[in-house]
Amino acid sequence: MLREIAYALLGLTALAYTVEFIFSLFDDPREPPRVKAAISLIGHIIGMIREGKLYYNSLGAKVDSDMYMISILGFKIYVCNSYRLIGAIHKNAKTLAFKPFVKLSMKKNSDVSDHAYEIGSGIMTDKLETAQRAALAPGAHLDAVTLRTAEAMLSGLSALEAAVASKESVMLLAFLRHNIVQALAYGIYGSTHPWKDPKVETAFWTWHEYLPKMFMASLLAGKGFQNRQVVFDAYHNFFQDLPDDTSEVFRERQRVYIEAGIEEADHIKLEAAWPLAIFSNTVPTAYWFMWELCSRPALLAEVRSEVEEVVIKTQKTADGPEFCLDIAALRTRCRLLLSVLEETQRTRHIHASMCRVLEDTVLDERYLLKKGYVVQLPGGPIHHDPNVYGSNAGQFEPHRFAPSDTHGNEGKVPTHAPTNRGFLAWGAPPHLCPARQFAATELLLMASLLILRFDIQLPSGRDRDPYPALRASEIATLLSPKKDVALQMTVREEWRGKWSVAFGKEKSRVLLASG
């Protein structure tokens, strides 16, 4: 029996290698070099299942080429392995299209009707992107949603202060998940937002966990579909009596859906799925931002000193001192804090943008990309490329993105490397995240308020894992840890008091490396 099994396995292996060899015979010599997997036909997909998008980091490090090709059951994926080709990819936007995957995600994540999908396949996607960019561009609308979100953060931090004073355990990921969801939901959807019910918040994170299975229509994804329906139902109830204090970006999204002819049942689903892009990316970014800050005491002290300069402290009153954080000054003056955020994104970013090849395309007068296949742009290999970020590209350098006039140029992007192409945390031009100014400001706010009001220590000794295991299958720009950590926190007495936020005179945007 064992002999028959061994012969069968050998036969299957030989067949797989033969089929892979036959596929390779049809490769055009102008195509990017083929990278073979250890197991023919399915080796790459096994690697993706095991490592998620981190697979491209390990694979790209072994390839000495600006672009390479992998094949999964005969289907080709062209992988960009160098920032140098990003501009060439976007110059060929007519034949290398991102929209097919936007529309596919809309269908899979929102479960909209075929009618809505057909409308979304037209110009509605462009109109929606334009409306979102306008509503979230620096200006009055962005300031309004930012201020409301910040005020909700303050409420959550007051509750945290009470919990810390009562010696309650604070888990970092759980705290950020709850407070970021509540703050962003209040800022975007108003005072009666659908996330007030804890069941909706719990259902969302379960839905998010099951996304990969749901995308493949797996029989094991039933729990994901059930929890998605909980979120859909909450949004349906929310839409029956919309509050007057919703944000401009929410109102603009609804306008585009209505003008495009999307029925209400579908645009409710589309809106309910939008937090997959907001919450799912902001939370893990905030987690690792705080992790990197709090694991370096000297850096934490330096950043605190910088942030203290944008807080206005009044004389002590009967209710204690009053503190007001200037959001506008935070955006422009706290360059080290921003540098730590961007270095966190650079070192931990795993997202891979995708586009479909609509027509045979020659890239950079060198690589032939054949119609019907896919191009992927993983950020990891580019973010760790010494040609872009110098000899210490593999290290966390907190001052890397800080201005060179205040810190040495060691570790900064060389002048010959355009930073907006070499930094892909918010996407690649021209497909940059329209909410990046909003999201970056909220991340800076959350970190600032936490480190000013609390002394925070991560677990130490045997309780501290320097390389925590990650949720490799998670669909996000940064991966969450598999295991949450308990923080050691105390209230900073000199910063205990009544807190508020406001916009000062400076009306500038966050100076992001991506633009």
PDB file of C-alpha atoms in Angstrom, residues 15 27 50 71 86 108 114 155 191 195 234 267 273 290 378 388 426 472 475 477 490:
ATOM      1  CA  LEU A  15       3.188  15.397 -13.973  1.00  0.00           C
ATOM      2  CA  ASP A  27       6.756  32.296 -22.339  1.00  0.00           C
ATOM      3  CA  ARG A  50       1.211  30.528   4.533  1.00  0.00           C
ATOM      4  CA  SER A  71       2.714  31.286 -12.415  1.00  0.00           C
ATOM      5  CA  ILE A  86       6.360  52.413 -10.830  1.00  0.00           C
ATOM      6  CA  LYS A 108     -17.314  40.618  -3.224  1.00  0.00           C
ATOM      7  CA  ASP A 114     -25.832  42.892 -10.674  1.00  0.00           C
ATOM      8  CA  SER A 155     -13.975  61.068  25.313  1.00  0.00           C
ATOM      9  CA  SER A 191     -23.869  61.412  16.747  1.00  0.00           C
ATOM     10  CA  TRP A 195     -21.237  51.616  15.656  1.00  0.00           C
ATOM     11  CA  ALA A 234     -27.094  48.174  11.473  1.00  0.00           C
ATOM     12  CA  HIS A 267     -25.724  51.936  -1.552  1.00  0.00           C
ATOM     13  CA  ALA A 273     -18.352  47.934   3.454  1.00  0.00           C
ATOM     14  CA  MET A 290       2.538  52.961  19.381  1.00  0.00           C
ATOM     15  CA  PRO A 378       4.078  44.942  -3.410  1.00  0.00           C
ATOM     16  CA  VAL A 388      15.951  53.722  -2.394  1.00  0.00           C
ATOM     17  CA  TRP A 426      -0.742  55.322   0.844  1.00  0.00           C
ATOM     18  CA  ALA A 472      -0.634  36.687   7.678  1.00  0.00           C
ATOM     19  CA  ILE A 475      -6.459  41.944   4.243  1.00  0.00           C
ATOM     20  CA  THR A 477      -1.923  47.461   4.550  1.00  0.00           C
ATOM     21  CA  THR A 490       0.012  55.269  34.666  1.00  0.00           C
TER      22      THR A 490
END
